[in-house]
Coordinates of C-alpha atoms in Angstrom, one line a residue:
M1056 CA 6.4 -13.9 20.1
K1057 CA 8.4 -13.1 17.0
R1058 CA 8.6 -9.6 15.6
S1059 CA 8.0 -11.0 12.2
I1060 CA 5.7 -8.5 10.4
I1061 CA 7.2 -6.7 7.4
W1062 CA 4.6 -4.0 6.6
L1063 CA 4.0 -3.1 3.0
A1064 CA 2.6 0.3 3.8
S1065 CA 1.3 3.1 1.5
Y1066 CA -1.5 5.6 1.0
P1067 CA -4.1 4.0 -1.3
K1068 CA -3.1 3.9 -5.0
S1069 CA 0.6 4.4 -4.5
G1070 CA 2.0 1.1 -5.7
N1071 CA 1.3 -1.3 -2.9
T1072 CA -0.3 -4.1 -5.0
W1073 CA 2.4 -3.7 -7.7
T1074 CA 5.1 -4.3 -5.0
R1075 CA 3.3 -7.3 -3.5
L1076 CA 3.0 -8.9 -6.9
F1077 CA 6.7 -8.3 -7.6
L1078 CA 7.6 -9.9 -4.3
A1079 CA 5.3 -12.9 -5.1
N1080 CA 7.0 -13.4 -8.4
Y1081 CA 10.5 -13.1 -7.0
L1082 CA 10.0 -15.2 -3.9
M1083 CA 8.2 -18.0 -5.8
N1084 CA 10.9 -17.8 -8.5
A1085 CA 8.0 -18.3 -10.9
Q1086 CA 8.7 -19.3 -14.5
T1087 CA 5.3 -17.9 -15.5
P1088 CA 3.6 -14.9 -14.0
V1089 CA 2.0 -15.4 -10.6
P1090 CA -1.8 -15.0 -11.0
I1091 CA -2.9 -11.6 -9.6
N1092 CA -5.7 -13.2 -7.6
Q1093 CA -3.0 -15.0 -5.5
A1094 CA -1.5 -11.7 -4.3
H1095 CA -3.2 -12.0 -0.9
R1096 CA -1.3 -15.3 -0.2
F1097 CA 2.0 -13.4 -0.1
A1098 CA 0.9 -10.3 1.8
M1099 CA -2.3 -10.5 3.8
G1100 CA -4.3 -7.3 4.2
D1101 CA -4.7 -6.1 7.8
A1102 CA -8.3 -5.0 7.3
M1103 CA -10.0 -8.3 6.4
V1104 CA -13.2 -8.9 8.3
K1105 CA -12.9 -12.6 8.1
M1106 CA -9.6 -12.5 10.0
Y1107 CA -11.2 -10.4 12.8
S1108 CA -14.2 -12.7 13.0
R1109 CA -11.9 -15.7 13.2
V1110 CA -10.0 -14.2 16.1
A1111 CA -13.3 -13.2 17.8
G1112 CA -14.7 -16.7 17.4
K1113 CA -17.8 -15.3 15.8
A1114 CA -19.0 -13.1 13.0
I1115 CA -18.3 -9.4 13.8
D1116 CA -20.0 -6.3 12.7
P1117 CA -17.3 -4.2 11.0
H1118 CA -19.3 -1.0 11.8
N1119 CA -18.6 -1.6 15.5
L1120 CA -15.4 0.5 15.4
S1121 CA -14.6 0.1 19.1
L1122 CA -14.8 -3.7 18.8
C1123 CA -12.6 -3.8 15.7
L1124 CA -10.0 -1.6 17.5
K1125 CA -10.0 -3.9 20.5
L1126 CA -9.5 -6.9 18.2
R1127 CA -6.6 -5.3 16.4
D1128 CA -3.9 -6.5 18.8
P1129 CA -5.2 -10.1 18.9
V1130 CA -5.4 -10.2 15.1
L1131 CA -1.8 -9.1 14.8
R1132 CA -0.8 -11.5 17.5
A1133 CA -2.5 -14.3 15.5
I1134 CA -0.5 -13.4 12.4
V1135 CA 2.9 -13.6 14.2
G1136 CA 1.7 -16.7 16.1
N1137 CA 2.5 -18.9 13.1
N1138 CA 6.2 -18.6 14.2
A1139 CA 7.4 -17.7 10.6
D1140 CA 10.5 -15.6 10.3
V1141 CA 8.6 -13.2 8.0
N1142 CA 4.9 -12.3 7.6
F1143 CA 4.2 -9.7 4.9
V1144 CA 1.2 -7.5 5.8
K1145 CA -0.3 -4.9 3.5
T1146 CA -1.6 -1.8 5.2
H1147 CA -3.1 1.6 4.3
N1148 CA -3.3 2.7 7.9
A1149 CA -1.4 5.6 9.1
R1150 CA 0.9 4.8 12.1
V1151 CA -1.6 6.2 14.6
A1152 CA -3.3 5.1 17.7
P1153 CA -7.1 5.7 17.6
D1154 CA -8.6 5.2 21.1
G1155 CA -5.1 4.7 22.3
I1156 CA -4.6 1.5 20.3
K1157 CA -1.5 1.4 18.2
L1158 CA -2.4 0.2 14.7
I1159 CA 1.3 -0.5 13.9
P1160 CA 2.7 -1.9 17.2
D1161 CA 6.5 -2.3 17.6
D1162 CA 6.1 -5.6 19.4
Y1163 CA 5.1 -7.4 16.2
T1164 CA 7.1 -5.4 13.7
R1165 CA 10.3 -6.5 12.0
S1166 CA 10.5 -3.8 9.4
A1167 CA 8.5 -1.7 6.9
I1168 CA 8.6 -0.9 3.2
Y1169 CA 6.8 2.4 2.7
I1170 CA 5.8 3.3 -0.9
I1171 CA 5.3 6.9 -1.6
R1172 CA 3.8 8.5 -4.7
N1173 CA 3.4 12.1 -5.9
P1174 CA 0.0 13.1 -4.5
L1175 CA -0.8 15.0 -7.7
D1176 CA -0.8 11.7 -9.6
M1177 CA -2.0 9.5 -6.7
V1178 CA -5.2 11.7 -6.4
L1179 CA -6.2 10.8 -10.0
S1180 CA -5.9 7.1 -9.3
Y1181 CA -7.7 7.6 -5.9
A1182 CA -10.6 9.3 -7.6
R1183 CA -11.0 6.5 -10.2
H1184 CA -10.5 3.7 -7.6
Y1185 CA -13.2 5.0 -5.2
G1186 CA -15.5 6.3 -7.8
V1187 CA -15.4 10.0 -6.6
T1188 CA -14.8 13.2 -8.4
Q1189 CA -11.3 14.8 -8.5
E1190 CA -12.5 17.5 -6.2
D1191 CA -13.8 15.0 -3.6
A1192 CA -10.6 13.0 -3.8
T1193 CA -8.5 16.1 -3.3
Q1194 CA -10.6 17.1 -0.3
K1195 CA -10.2 13.6 1.2
I1196 CA -6.4 13.3 0.8
C1197 CA -5.9 16.7 2.3
N1198 CA -8.2 15.9 5.3
R1199 CA -6.5 14.7 8.5
D1200 CA -9.7 12.8 9.4
N1201 CA -9.8 10.8 6.1
G1202 CA -10.3 7.1 6.3
N1203 CA -11.9 4.2 4.6
L1204 CA -15.3 3.3 6.0
P1205 CA -16.0 -0.3 6.9
T1206 CA -17.6 -2.6 4.3
P1207 CA -19.0 -6.1 4.6
T1208 CA -15.4 -7.5 3.9
T1209 CA -13.1 -4.8 5.5
V1210 CA -12.8 -3.0 8.8
A1211 CA -12.3 0.7 8.9
Q1212 CA -8.9 2.1 7.8
Y1213 CA -7.4 5.2 9.4
L1214 CA -5.6 7.0 6.5
S1215 CA -5.4 10.7 7.7
S1216 CA -4.2 13.1 5.0
W1217 CA -1.4 12.2 2.6
D1218 CA 1.2 14.3 4.3
M1219 CA 0.3 13.1 7.8
H1220 CA 0.3 9.5 6.6
V1221 CA 3.9 10.0 5.3
K1222 CA 5.0 11.8 8.4
S1223 CA 3.6 9.0 10.7
W1224 CA 5.5 6.3 8.9
M1225 CA 8.7 8.4 8.7
A1226 CA 8.7 9.3 12.4
Y1227 CA 11.1 7.5 14.7
A1228 CA 10.7 3.7 15.0
P1229 CA 12.9 1.1 16.6
W1230 CA 12.9 -1.0 13.4
K1231 CA 14.2 -0.7 9.9
R1232 CA 12.2 1.2 7.3
L1233 CA 12.8 1.6 3.6
I1234 CA 11.0 4.5 1.8
V1235 CA 10.6 3.8 -1.9
R1236 CA 9.3 6.3 -4.4
Y1237 CA 6.8 5.0 -6.9
E1238 CA 8.4 7.1 -9.6
D1239 CA 11.8 5.5 -8.9
L1240 CA 10.3 2.1 -9.3
L1241 CA 9.0 3.2 -12.7
D1242 CA 12.3 4.8 -13.8
D1243 CA 14.8 2.2 -12.5
P1244 CA 13.0 -0.9 -11.3
E1245 CA 16.1 -3.0 -11.0
T1246 CA 17.8 -0.7 -8.5
H1247 CA 14.8 0.0 -6.3
F1248 CA 13.1 -3.4 -6.3
A1249 CA 16.6 -4.8 -5.4
K1250 CA 16.6 -2.4 -2.4
I1251 CA 13.3 -3.9 -1.3
L1252 CA 14.7 -7.5 -1.5
E1253 CA 17.7 -6.4 0.6
L1254 CA 15.5 -5.1 3.3
V1255 CA 13.5 -8.3 3.3
G1256 CA 16.8 -10.2 3.6
V1257 CA 16.8 -12.3 0.5
P1258 CA 19.7 -12.6 -2.0
V1259 CA 19.4 -10.5 -5.2
D1260 CA 19.8 -12.6 -8.4
A1261 CA 19.9 -10.4 -11.5
E1262 CA 18.1 -12.9 -13.8
R1263 CA 15.4 -13.7 -11.3
L1264 CA 15.0 -9.9 -10.6
E1265 CA 14.5 -9.1 -14.2
R1266 CA 12.0 -11.9 -14.6
A1267 CA 10.0 -10.8 -11.5
I1268 CA 9.9 -7.2 -12.8
R1269 CA 8.6 -8.4 -16.2
F1270 CA 6.0 -10.7 -14.7
S1271 CA 4.7 -7.8 -12.5
S1272 CA 4.7 -5.2 -15.2
F1273 CA 1.5 -3.1 -15.7
D1274 CA 1.0 -4.6 -19.1
E1275 CA 1.0 -8.1 -17.6
L1276 CA -1.2 -7.1 -14.6
S1277 CA -3.7 -5.3 -16.8
R1278 CA -3.8 -8.3 -19.2
Q1279 CA -4.6 -10.7 -16.3
E1280 CA -7.2 -8.4 -14.9
E1281 CA -8.9 -8.2 -18.3
E1282 CA -8.9 -12.0 -18.6
Q1283 CA -9.8 -13.1 -15.1
G1284 CA -10.8 -10.0 -13.2
F1285 CA -9.2 -9.0 -9.9
I1286 CA -10.8 -9.8 -6.5
E1287 CA -9.4 -6.7 -4.9
R1288 CA -11.1 -4.3 -7.4
P1289 CA -13.8 -2.3 -5.6
E1290 CA -17.3 -2.3 -7.2
Q1291 CA -17.2 1.4 -8.0
S1292 CA -14.0 1.1 -10.0
E1293 CA -14.0 0.1 -13.6
K1294 CA -10.4 -1.2 -13.5
F1295 CA -7.9 -1.8 -10.7
F1296 CA -4.7 -1.5 -12.7
G1297 CA -4.5 1.8 -14.6
K1298 CA -1.7 3.0 -16.8
G1299 CA 0.7 3.2 -13.9
Q1300 CA 2.4 6.3 -15.4
K1301 CA 3.8 9.4 -13.7
D1302 CA 3.1 13.1 -14.4
Q1303 CA -0.4 12.4 -15.6
W1304 CA -1.5 15.3 -13.4
K1305 CA 0.0 17.7 -15.8
T1306 CA -2.7 17.0 -18.4
D1307 CA -5.5 15.3 -16.3
L1308 CA -5.7 17.2 -13.0
D1309 CA -7.6 20.5 -12.6
P1310 CA -4.9 23.1 -12.0
A1311 CA -6.9 24.6 -9.1
L1312 CA -6.9 21.2 -7.4
A1313 CA -3.2 20.8 -8.0
E1314 CA -2.6 24.2 -6.4
M1315 CA -4.7 23.2 -3.4
I1316 CA -2.6 20.0 -2.9
R1317 CA 0.7 21.9 -3.2
E1318 CA -0.5 24.6 -0.8
K1319 CA -1.7 22.2 1.9
M1320 CA 1.0 19.6 1.6
G1321 CA 3.9 21.3 -0.2
E1322 CA 6.4 20.9 2.7
T1323 CA 6.2 17.1 2.6
M1324 CA 6.1 17.1 -1.2
K1325 CA 9.3 19.1 -1.4
R1326 CA 11.0 16.9 1.1
Y1327 CA 10.5 13.8 -1.1
G1328 CA 11.3 15.5 -4.4
Y1329 CA 7.8 16.3 -5.7
L1330 CA 8.3 20.1 -5.5
E1331 CA 11.3 22.2 -6.4

């Protein structure tokens, strides 16, 4: 069994979809932007109910958490069973083991790209995405028991708090990891998207890189979403692709909530350059 999974891992609303669409445009060497609704073809999500049902041989109830956890290993085994050298898999799961079942097992893992974003900005996108208040979003990302409940199309996702999520992915692993700051992708996309390509193991061509960055820009992604919608947009969210900017928290986040995030997760924020 090949260790072929390259995880595209992040806390929700940290740049995972942007990264997937960049990779899709680069790897296809597209001459026109890859449609956003084809993103799933380049990096499958690890929470799709239809995949669990396919492996189970029958329709499953995603609310049966125990069954879904038992199916986790067979689902990942089915992914690597295609014998491809690389399988990109998007995940929002922390690197944890509920009921003793490793969600990110070493046996199937080739490497991981971990995208990290300032939680003060991420919480604003999180609130909009899930249709909750800033206060509720702040409580959730600071809660070690935070997770995404199952839906008709997705199994439960075990997020934990933002800082525990980061720590879980940055803990020792016997495979390569690249941590990429969302803010660095905004400030210097050529350098940091090139690092992603190097981890994947594909040659970096400057012209192709520039084109893939342009084809996956927020302006382009927003334009496509406005024209054709985005199948990954949750019902409670008005838009999937926001402004994609940094430091919005300075004007948009309640200062008391910003202080709560800094107080609870300041150590990890400082480590990755989000606090002086």
